[in-house]
């Protein structure tokens, strides 16, 4: 007798779809070609989240939504702000979690009273972007820090904001050179809580033709993906401790890549286990 619920059966059906896509070399190759060609047209810069440019391919923003809903973080730390769209997205998702909590408990929702927040770091928050973020309705959920994401004084501020938070997610999207991203991983990944994620954006640089990054300080062999590979090797070889005192172990969540297929961040979705 089949006792599985309809939801269980549908989940298994979706999982089989994802597994099938992950084994389809032709489909994966076609998706990589699509990503390469969309970069030529600056495709990822065409989208907004609640009015702010987000500079992500839509499939990656969908992945963010699923991760935040599944992990229910109370703190999200982001390096790299640009126009602020990613901060606004994270803040809006945290606000939805507050809303859903109020519905479930029967409590009264005060939009500005929720503890969940997103902390954004950028070496140069341009005045017009800061002004637009300051004017946004999600501003009460956002704390901005200007400075290098790896500077000691910035890390001191990050530690202060992370104090007391138990469910932490991290998005790394600043300088894309190998050395910088590796240093960010060393500094920020230990803050990620078990079951949550450190997402390293734009790891797909490694898969692009060399000439596509000729005007950048990063490129093939020197990018977020090579930094992720190195960091994962270091974890396996040397081990690390998390801020919560537990062993720091991550796995590549390729299920996300196989689900969305079109992503700027292959090998960039790291789940703490």
PDB file of C-alpha atoms in Angstrom:
ATOM      1  CA  UNK A   1       0.000   0.000   0.000  1.00  0.00           C
ATOM      2  CA  UNK A   2       1.370   3.416  -0.989  1.00  0.00           C
ATOM      3  CA  UNK A   3       1.170   5.660   2.071  1.00  0.00           C
ATOM      4  CA  UNK A   4       3.087   8.579   0.590  1.00  0.00           C
ATOM      5  CA  UNK A   5       1.307  11.913   0.558  1.00  0.00           C
ATOM      6  CA  UNK A   6       0.785  13.829  -2.651  1.00  0.00           C
ATOM      7  CA  UNK A   7       3.389  16.345  -1.481  1.00  0.00           C
ATOM      8  CA  UNK A   8       5.935  13.580  -0.890  1.00  0.00           C
ATOM      9  CA  UNK A   9       5.269  12.114  -4.314  1.00  0.00           C
ATOM     10  CA  UNK A  10       5.630  15.501  -5.968  1.00  0.00           C
ATOM     11  CA  UNK A  11       8.881  16.167  -4.090  1.00  0.00           C
ATOM     12  CA  UNK A  12      10.280  12.866  -5.320  1.00  0.00           C
ATOM     13  CA  UNK A  13       9.150  13.693  -8.848  1.00  0.00           C
ATOM     14  CA  UNK A  14      10.949  17.054  -8.695  1.00  0.00           C
ATOM     15  CA  UNK A  15      14.053  15.400  -7.288  1.00  0.00           C
ATOM     16  CA  UNK A  16      14.092  12.947 -10.185  1.00  0.00           C
ATOM     17  CA  UNK A  17      13.837  15.871 -12.611  1.00  0.00           C
ATOM     18  CA  UNK A  18      16.813  17.551 -10.961  1.00  0.00           C
ATOM     19  CA  UNK A  19      18.869  14.340 -10.903  1.00  0.00           C
ATOM     20  CA  UNK A  20      18.121  13.772 -14.577  1.00  0.00           C
ATOM     21  CA  UNK A  21      19.172  17.311 -15.490  1.00  0.00           C
ATOM     22  CA  UNK A  22      22.395  16.906 -13.485  1.00  0.00           C
ATOM     23  CA  UNK A  23      23.330  13.869 -15.560  1.00  0.00           C
ATOM     24  CA  UNK A  24      22.540  15.511 -18.903  1.00  0.00           C
ATOM     25  CA  UNK A  25      25.924  16.670 -20.184  1.00  0.00           C
ATOM     26  CA  UNK A  26      24.352  18.280 -23.236  1.00  0.00           C
ATOM     27  CA  UNK A  27      21.858  20.286 -21.174  1.00  0.00           C
ATOM     28  CA  UNK A  28      24.625  21.449 -18.817  1.00  0.00           C
ATOM     29  CA  UNK A  29      26.804  22.447 -21.756  1.00  0.00           C
ATOM     30  CA  UNK A  30      23.944  24.335 -23.389  1.00  0.00           C
ATOM     31  CA  UNK A  31      23.323  26.192 -20.123  1.00  0.00           C
ATOM     32  CA  UNK A  32      26.993  27.175 -19.913  1.00  0.00           C
ATOM     33  CA  UNK A  33      26.857  28.515 -23.463  1.00  0.00           C
ATOM     34  CA  UNK A  34      23.750  30.508 -22.562  1.00  0.00           C
ATOM     35  CA  UNK A  35      25.469  32.035 -19.524  1.00  0.00           C
ATOM     36  CA  UNK A  36      28.490  32.982 -21.617  1.00  0.00           C
ATOM     37  CA  UNK A  37      26.354  34.641 -24.278  1.00  0.00           C
ATOM     38  CA  UNK A  38      24.144  36.486 -21.783  1.00  0.00           C
ATOM     39  CA  UNK A  39      27.266  38.126 -20.339  1.00  0.00           C
ATOM     40  CA  UNK A  40      28.004  39.630 -23.743  1.00  0.00           C
ATOM     41  CA  UNK A  41      24.670  41.452 -23.479  1.00  0.00           C
ATOM     42  CA  UNK A  42      25.043  42.456 -19.786  1.00  0.00           C
ATOM     43  CA  UNK A  43      21.857  40.466 -19.202  1.00  0.00           C
ATOM     44  CA  UNK A  44      22.187  40.235 -15.419  1.00  0.00           C
ATOM     45  CA  UNK A  45      22.079  44.017 -15.097  1.00  0.00           C
ATOM     46  CA  UNK A  46      18.544  44.224 -16.507  1.00  0.00           C
ATOM     47  CA  UNK A  47      16.627  43.263 -13.358  1.00  0.00           C
ATOM     48  CA  UNK A  48      15.464  44.886 -10.129  1.00  0.00           C
ATOM     49  CA  UNK A  49      14.151  43.689  -6.781  1.00  0.00           C
ATOM     50  CA  UNK A  50      11.553  45.998  -5.253  1.00  0.00           C
ATOM     51  CA  UNK A  51      12.888  48.796  -7.411  1.00  0.00           C
ATOM     52  CA  UNK A  52      16.655  48.402  -6.867  1.00  0.00           C
ATOM     53  CA  UNK A  53      19.008  46.907  -9.511  1.00  0.00           C
ATOM     54  CA  UNK A  54      20.030  43.456  -8.284  1.00  0.00           C
ATOM     55  CA  UNK A  55      22.629  42.430 -10.913  1.00  0.00           C
ATOM     56  CA  UNK A  56      21.921  38.701 -10.733  1.00  0.00           C
ATOM     57  CA  UNK A  57      20.538  36.284 -13.278  1.00  0.00           C
ATOM     58  CA  UNK A  58      16.907  35.572 -12.286  1.00  0.00           C
ATOM     59  CA  UNK A  59      17.577  31.887 -11.675  1.00  0.00           C
ATOM     60  CA  UNK A  60      20.098  32.778  -8.956  1.00  0.00           C
ATOM     61  CA  UNK A  61      17.624  35.122  -7.265  1.00  0.00           C
ATOM     62  CA  UNK A  62      15.123  32.273  -7.242  1.00  0.00           C
ATOM     63  CA  UNK A  63      17.738  30.093  -5.548  1.00  0.00           C
ATOM     64  CA  UNK A  64      18.302  32.794  -2.907  1.00  0.00           C
ATOM     65  CA  UNK A  65      14.585  32.861  -2.156  1.00  0.00           C
ATOM     66  CA  UNK A  66      14.481  29.093  -1.689  1.00  0.00           C
ATOM     67  CA  UNK A  67      17.589  29.076   0.516  1.00  0.00           C
ATOM     68  CA  UNK A  68      16.310  31.828   2.807  1.00  0.00           C
ATOM     69  CA  UNK A  69      12.909  30.156   3.156  1.00  0.00           C
ATOM     70  CA  UNK A  70      14.461  26.752   3.880  1.00  0.00           C
ATOM     71  CA  UNK A  71      17.174  27.951   6.296  1.00  0.00           C
ATOM     72  CA  UNK A  72      15.236  30.778   7.966  1.00  0.00           C
ATOM     73  CA  UNK A  73      18.295  32.880   8.878  1.00  0.00           C
ATOM     74  CA  UNK A  74      18.013  35.715  11.354  1.00  0.00           C
ATOM     75  CA  UNK A  75      21.187  37.346  10.013  1.00  0.00           C
ATOM     76  CA  UNK A  76      22.479  37.589   6.457  1.00  0.00           C
ATOM     77  CA  UNK A  77      25.945  39.024   5.809  1.00  0.00           C
ATOM     78  CA  UNK A  78      26.718  40.247   2.296  1.00  0.00           C
ATOM     79  CA  UNK A  79      29.986  41.556   0.874  1.00  0.00           C
ATOM     80  CA  UNK A  80      29.582  43.742  -2.194  1.00  0.00           C
ATOM     81  CA  UNK A  81      26.625  46.125  -2.333  1.00  0.00           C
ATOM     82  CA  UNK A  82      26.633  47.820  -5.776  1.00  0.00           C
ATOM     83  CA  UNK A  83      23.109  49.286  -6.233  1.00  0.00           C
ATOM     84  CA  UNK A  84      21.706  47.512  -3.183  1.00  0.00           C
ATOM     85  CA  UNK A  85      19.254  45.170  -4.897  1.00  0.00           C
ATOM     86  CA  UNK A  86      20.621  42.049  -3.235  1.00  0.00           C
ATOM     87  CA  UNK A  87      20.427  43.697   0.182  1.00  0.00           C
ATOM     88  CA  UNK A  88      16.831  44.694  -0.491  1.00  0.00           C
ATOM     89  CA  UNK A  89      15.989  41.168  -1.585  1.00  0.00           C
ATOM     90  CA  UNK A  90      17.503  39.655   1.547  1.00  0.00           C
ATOM     91  CA  UNK A  91      15.757  42.238   3.716  1.00  0.00           C
ATOM     92  CA  UNK A  92      12.413  41.614   2.045  1.00  0.00           C
ATOM     93  CA  UNK A  93      12.746  37.852   2.516  1.00  0.00           C
ATOM     94  CA  UNK A  94      13.625  38.343   6.188  1.00  0.00           C
ATOM     95  CA  UNK A  95      10.559  40.563   6.501  1.00  0.00           C
ATOM     96  CA  UNK A  96       8.426  37.811   4.973  1.00  0.00           C
ATOM     97  CA  UNK A  97       9.783  35.400   7.567  1.00  0.00           C
ATOM     98  CA  UNK A  98       8.745  37.888  10.275  1.00  0.00           C
ATOM     99  CA  UNK A  99       5.307  38.133   8.681  1.00  0.00           C
ATOM    100  CA  UNK A 100       4.862  34.364   8.489  1.00  0.00           C
ATOM    101  CA  UNK A 101       6.005  33.960  12.098  1.00  0.00           C
ATOM    102  CA  UNK A 102       3.338  36.453  13.177  1.00  0.00           C
ATOM    103  CA  UNK A 103       0.668  34.615  11.191  1.00  0.00           C
ATOM    104  CA  UNK A 104       1.645  31.273  12.714  1.00  0.00           C
ATOM    105  CA  UNK A 105       1.793  32.552  16.305  1.00  0.00           C
ATOM    106  CA  UNK A 106      -1.170  34.895  16.040  1.00  0.00           C
ATOM    107  CA  UNK A 107       1.032  37.774  17.116  1.00  0.00           C
ATOM    108  CA  UNK A 108       0.861  41.419  16.084  1.00  0.00           C
ATOM    109  CA  UNK A 109       3.488  42.340  13.515  1.00  0.00           C
ATOM    110  CA  UNK A 110       5.500  45.497  14.012  1.00  0.00           C
ATOM    111  CA  UNK A 111       7.546  45.751  10.779  1.00  0.00           C
ATOM    112  CA  UNK A 112      10.375  47.620  12.485  1.00  0.00           C
ATOM    113  CA  UNK A 113      10.549  45.481  15.608  1.00  0.00           C
ATOM    114  CA  UNK A 114      11.798  42.241  14.047  1.00  0.00           C
ATOM    115  CA  UNK A 115      15.306  41.175  15.019  1.00  0.00           C
ATOM    116  CA  UNK A 116      16.276  39.707  11.650  1.00  0.00           C
ATOM    117  CA  UNK A 117      18.621  41.878   9.590  1.00  0.00           C
ATOM    118  CA  UNK A 118      21.066  41.957   6.714  1.00  0.00           C
ATOM    119  CA  UNK A 119      24.524  43.516   7.017  1.00  0.00           C
ATOM    120  CA  UNK A 120      26.101  44.765   3.794  1.00  0.00           C
ATOM    121  CA  UNK A 121      29.798  45.603   3.325  1.00  0.00           C
ATOM    122  CA  UNK A 122      31.363  47.495   0.429  1.00  0.00           C
ATOM    123  CA  UNK A 123      34.651  49.290   0.005  1.00  0.00           C
ATOM    124  CA  UNK A 124      32.872  52.149  -1.779  1.00  0.00           C
ATOM    125  CA  UNK A 125      29.172  52.792  -1.190  1.00  0.00           C
ATOM    126  CA  UNK A 126      28.515  55.443  -3.781  1.00  0.00           C
ATOM    127  CA  UNK A 127      26.446  58.401  -2.567  1.00  0.00           C
ATOM    128  CA  UNK A 128      23.590  57.911  -5.044  1.00  0.00           C
ATOM    129  CA  UNK A 129      23.298  54.222  -4.134  1.00  0.00           C
ATOM    130  CA  UNK A 130      23.409  54.970  -0.418  1.00  0.00           C
ATOM    131  CA  UNK A 131      20.703  57.605  -0.868  1.00  0.00           C
ATOM    132  CA  UNK A 132      18.451  55.165  -2.723  1.00  0.00           C
ATOM    133  CA  UNK A 133      18.987  52.437  -0.120  1.00  0.00           C
ATOM    134  CA  UNK A 134      18.329  54.948   2.682  1.00  0.00           C
ATOM    135  CA  UNK A 135      15.028  55.894   1.026  1.00  0.00           C
ATOM    136  CA  UNK A 136      13.855  52.306   0.562  1.00  0.00           C
ATOM    137  CA  UNK A 137      11.088  50.864   2.789  1.00  0.00           C
ATOM    138  CA  UNK A 138      13.343  47.894   3.623  1.00  0.00           C
ATOM    139  CA  UNK A 139      16.047  50.176   5.049  1.00  0.00           C
ATOM    140  CA  UNK A 140      15.161  49.321   8.660  1.00  0.00           C
ATOM    141  CA  UNK A 141      16.332  45.744   7.989  1.00  0.00           C
ATOM    142  CA  UNK A 142      19.679  46.809   6.477  1.00  0.00           C
ATOM    143  CA  UNK A 143      22.933  47.884   8.116  1.00  0.00           C
ATOM    144  CA  UNK A 144      25.627  49.308   5.854  1.00  0.00           C
ATOM    145  CA  UNK A 145      29.368  49.149   6.498  1.00  0.00           C
ATOM    146  CA  UNK A 146      31.813  50.978   4.244  1.00  0.00           C
ATOM    147  CA  UNK A 147      35.307  49.546   4.047  1.00  0.00           C
ATOM    148  CA  UNK A 148      37.248  46.598   2.717  1.00  0.00           C
ATOM    149  CA  UNK A 149      35.430  43.352   3.511  1.00  0.00           C
ATOM    150  CA  UNK A 150      38.684  41.895   4.852  1.00  0.00           C
ATOM    151  CA  UNK A 151      39.863  44.875   6.920  1.00  0.00           C
ATOM    152  CA  UNK A 152      40.247  44.201  10.689  1.00  0.00           C
ATOM    153  CA  UNK A 153      38.090  47.200  11.618  1.00  0.00           C
ATOM    154  CA  UNK A 154      35.301  45.925   9.359  1.00  0.00           C
ATOM    155  CA  UNK A 155      35.528  42.434  10.837  1.00  0.00           C
ATOM    156  CA  UNK A 156      35.238  43.973  14.299  1.00  0.00           C
ATOM    157  CA  UNK A 157      31.972  45.606  13.241  1.00  0.00           C
ATOM    158  CA  UNK A 158      30.742  42.376  11.646  1.00  0.00           C
ATOM    159  CA  UNK A 159      31.450  40.466  14.866  1.00  0.00           C
ATOM    160  CA  UNK A 160      29.505  43.033  16.873  1.00  0.00           C
ATOM    161  CA  UNK A 161      26.484  42.768  14.565  1.00  0.00           C
ATOM    162  CA  UNK A 162      26.624  38.962  14.605  1.00  0.00           C
ATOM    163  CA  UNK A 163      26.638  38.770  18.383  1.00  0.00           C
ATOM    164  CA  UNK A 164      23.756  36.627  19.623  1.00  0.00           C
ATOM    165  CA  UNK A 165      22.546  35.474  16.193  1.00  0.00           C
ATOM    166  CA  UNK A 166      22.201  31.712  15.765  1.00  0.00           C
ATOM    167  CA  UNK A 167      21.089  31.292  12.145  1.00  0.00           C
ATOM    168  CA  UNK A 168      23.548  33.036   9.833  1.00  0.00           C
ATOM    169  CA  UNK A 169      23.850  33.009   6.037  1.00  0.00           C
ATOM    170  CA  UNK A 170      26.658  34.621   4.016  1.00  0.00           C
ATOM    171  CA  UNK A 171      26.830  35.923   0.426  1.00  0.00           C
ATOM    172  CA  UNK A 172      30.265  36.862  -0.957  1.00  0.00           C
ATOM    173  CA  UNK A 173      30.169  39.174  -3.979  1.00  0.00           C
ATOM    174  CA  UNK A 174      32.924  41.802  -3.782  1.00  0.00           C
ATOM    175  CA  UNK A 175      36.398  41.704  -5.340  1.00  0.00           C
ATOM    176  CA  UNK A 176      36.509  38.487  -7.400  1.00  0.00           C
ATOM    177  CA  UNK A 177      40.261  37.769  -7.305  1.00  0.00           C
ATOM    178  CA  UNK A 178      41.376  34.399  -5.909  1.00  0.00           C
ATOM    179  CA  UNK A 179      43.301  35.879  -2.981  1.00  0.00           C
ATOM    180  CA  UNK A 180      40.517  38.222  -1.907  1.00  0.00           C
ATOM    181  CA  UNK A 181      37.756  35.628  -2.064  1.00  0.00           C
ATOM    182  CA  UNK A 182      39.910  33.074  -0.247  1.00  0.00           C
ATOM    183  CA  UNK A 183      40.520  35.603   2.515  1.00  0.00           C
ATOM    184  CA  UNK A 184      36.791  36.369   2.669  1.00  0.00           C
ATOM    185  CA  UNK A 185      36.047  32.654   3.005  1.00  0.00           C
ATOM    186  CA  UNK A 186      38.523  32.347   5.854  1.00  0.00           C
ATOM    187  CA  UNK A 187      36.942  35.334   7.614  1.00  0.00           C
ATOM    188  CA  UNK A 188      33.217  34.927   6.896  1.00  0.00           C
ATOM    189  CA  UNK A 189      32.538  31.205   6.412  1.00  0.00           C
ATOM    190  CA  UNK A 190      33.112  30.426  10.127  1.00  0.00           C
ATOM    191  CA  UNK A 191      30.056  32.581  10.917  1.00  0.00           C
ATOM    192  CA  UNK A 192      27.717  30.350   8.885  1.00  0.00           C
ATOM    193  CA  UNK A 193      25.451  28.247  11.071  1.00  0.00           C
ATOM    194  CA  UNK A 194      24.949  24.507  10.576  1.00  0.00           C
ATOM    195  CA  UNK A 195      22.542  23.750   7.752  1.00  0.00           C
ATOM    196  CA  UNK A 196      22.949  27.240   6.321  1.00  0.00           C
ATOM    197  CA  UNK A 197      24.961  28.465   3.343  1.00  0.00           C
ATOM    198  CA  UNK A 198      27.925  30.491   2.245  1.00  0.00           C
ATOM    199  CA  UNK A 199      27.241  31.447  -1.377  1.00  0.00           C
ATOM    200  CA  UNK A 200      30.202  32.626  -3.440  1.00  0.00           C
ATOM    201  CA  UNK A 201      28.941  34.579  -6.429  1.00  0.00           C
ATOM    202  CA  UNK A 202      30.488  34.700  -9.909  1.00  0.00           C
ATOM    203  CA  UNK A 203      32.492  31.513  -9.585  1.00  0.00           C
ATOM    204  CA  UNK A 204      31.565  30.966 -13.240  1.00  0.00           C
ATOM    205  CA  UNK A 205      34.406  33.306 -14.233  1.00  0.00           C
ATOM    206  CA  UNK A 206      36.589  30.197 -14.328  1.00  0.00           C
ATOM    207  CA  UNK A 207      34.464  28.757 -17.146  1.00  0.00           C
ATOM    208  CA  UNK A 208      34.551  31.835 -19.402  1.00  0.00           C
ATOM    209  CA  UNK A 209      36.888  32.452 -22.343  1.00  0.00           C
ATOM    210  CA  UNK A 210      39.957  34.349 -21.105  1.00  0.00           C
ATOM    211  CA  UNK A 211      39.258  37.384 -23.276  1.00  0.00           C
ATOM    212  CA  UNK A 212      35.939  38.013 -21.484  1.00  0.00           C
ATOM    213  CA  UNK A 213      37.807  39.145 -18.344  1.00  0.00           C
ATOM    214  CA  UNK A 214      40.776  40.819 -19.991  1.00  0.00           C
ATOM    215  CA  UNK A 215      39.866  44.197 -18.450  1.00  0.00           C
ATOM    216  CA  UNK A 216      39.501  42.802 -14.922  1.00  0.00           C
ATOM    217  CA  UNK A 217      42.007  41.926 -12.181  1.00  0.00           C
ATOM    218  CA  UNK A 218      40.459  38.429 -12.131  1.00  0.00           C
ATOM    219  CA  UNK A 219      40.074  35.779 -14.828  1.00  0.00           C
ATOM    220  CA  UNK A 220      40.668  32.104 -15.577  1.00  0.00           C
ATOM    221  CA  UNK A 221      42.795  30.590 -12.829  1.00  0.00           C
ATOM    222  CA  UNK A 222      42.266  33.615 -10.567  1.00  0.00           C
ATOM    223  CA  UNK A 223      38.644  33.944  -9.489  1.00  0.00           C
ATOM    224  CA  UNK A 224      36.012  32.948  -6.920  1.00  0.00           C
ATOM    225  CA  UNK A 225      35.838  29.328  -8.093  1.00  0.00           C
ATOM    226  CA  UNK A 226      39.564  28.750  -7.697  1.00  0.00           C
ATOM    227  CA  UNK A 227      39.289  30.322  -4.234  1.00  0.00           C
ATOM    228  CA  UNK A 228      36.414  27.988  -3.321  1.00  0.00           C
ATOM    229  CA  UNK A 229      38.382  24.966  -4.527  1.00  0.00           C
ATOM    230  CA  UNK A 230      41.384  26.033  -2.459  1.00  0.00           C
ATOM    231  CA  UNK A 231      39.288  26.715   0.629  1.00  0.00           C
ATOM    232  CA  UNK A 232      37.562  23.345   0.406  1.00  0.00           C
ATOM    233  CA  UNK A 233      40.961  21.652   0.061  1.00  0.00           C
ATOM    234  CA  UNK A 234      42.211  23.502   3.138  1.00  0.00           C
ATOM    235  CA  UNK A 235      39.148  22.470   5.153  1.00  0.00           C
ATOM    236  CA  UNK A 236      39.637  18.845   4.165  1.00  0.00           C
ATOM    237  CA  UNK A 237      43.358  18.926   4.944  1.00  0.00           C
ATOM    238  CA  UNK A 238      43.641  21.173   7.986  1.00  0.00           C
ATOM    239  CA  UNK A 239      40.148  21.656   9.364  1.00  0.00           C
ATOM    240  CA  UNK A 240      38.701  24.822  10.823  1.00  0.00           C
ATOM    241  CA  UNK A 241      36.485  25.777  13.736  1.00  0.00           C
ATOM    242  CA  UNK A 242      33.254  27.711  13.354  1.00  0.00           C
ATOM    243  CA  UNK A 243      32.309  30.702  15.471  1.00  0.00           C
ATOM    244  CA  UNK A 244      29.864  28.476  17.357  1.00  0.00           C
ATOM    245  CA  UNK A 245      32.720  26.191  18.376  1.00  0.00           C
ATOM    246  CA  UNK A 246      31.774  23.308  16.110  1.00  0.00           C
ATOM    247  CA  UNK A 247      33.839  21.774  13.341  1.00  0.00           C
ATOM    248  CA  UNK A 248      33.602  23.794  10.150  1.00  0.00           C
ATOM    249  CA  UNK A 249      32.652  21.512   7.267  1.00  0.00           C
ATOM    250  CA  UNK A 250      31.012  22.435   3.980  1.00  0.00           C
ATOM    251  CA  UNK A 251      29.762  20.486   0.999  1.00  0.00           C
ATOM    252  CA  UNK A 252      29.083  21.629  -2.543  1.00  0.00           C
ATOM    253  CA  UNK A 253      25.309  21.732  -3.005  1.00  0.00           C
ATOM    254  CA  UNK A 254      25.170  20.835  -6.685  1.00  0.00           C
ATOM    255  CA  UNK A 255      21.458  20.114  -6.379  1.00  0.00           C
ATOM    256  CA  UNK A 256      20.857  23.867  -6.537  1.00  0.00           C
ATOM    257  CA  UNK A 257      22.901  24.191  -9.737  1.00  0.00           C
ATOM    258  CA  UNK A 258      21.132  21.228 -11.348  1.00  0.00           C
ATOM    259  CA  UNK A 259      17.770  22.674 -10.367  1.00  0.00           C
ATOM    260  CA  UNK A 260      18.256  26.161 -11.806  1.00  0.00           C
ATOM    261  CA  UNK A 261      20.807  25.119 -14.493  1.00  0.00           C
ATOM    262  CA  UNK A 262      21.546  28.733 -15.400  1.00  0.00           C
ATOM    263  CA  UNK A 263      23.752  30.231 -12.685  1.00  0.00           C
ATOM    264  CA  UNK A 264      26.645  32.630 -12.310  1.00  0.00           C
ATOM    265  CA  UNK A 265      27.990  30.491  -9.465  1.00  0.00           C
ATOM    266  CA  UNK A 266      28.786  26.842 -10.252  1.00  0.00           C
ATOM    267  CA  UNK A 267      30.525  25.256  -7.234  1.00  0.00           C
ATOM    268  CA  UNK A 268      29.559  28.404  -5.346  1.00  0.00           C
ATOM    269  CA  UNK A 269      26.690  27.083  -3.193  1.00  0.00           C
ATOM    270  CA  UNK A 270      28.416  25.813  -0.049  1.00  0.00           C
ATOM    271  CA  UNK A 271      26.287  24.206   2.648  1.00  0.00           C
ATOM    272  CA  UNK A 272      27.621  23.843   6.174  1.00  0.00           C
ATOM    273  CA  UNK A 273      27.130  20.280   7.374  1.00  0.00           C
TER     274      UNK A 273
END
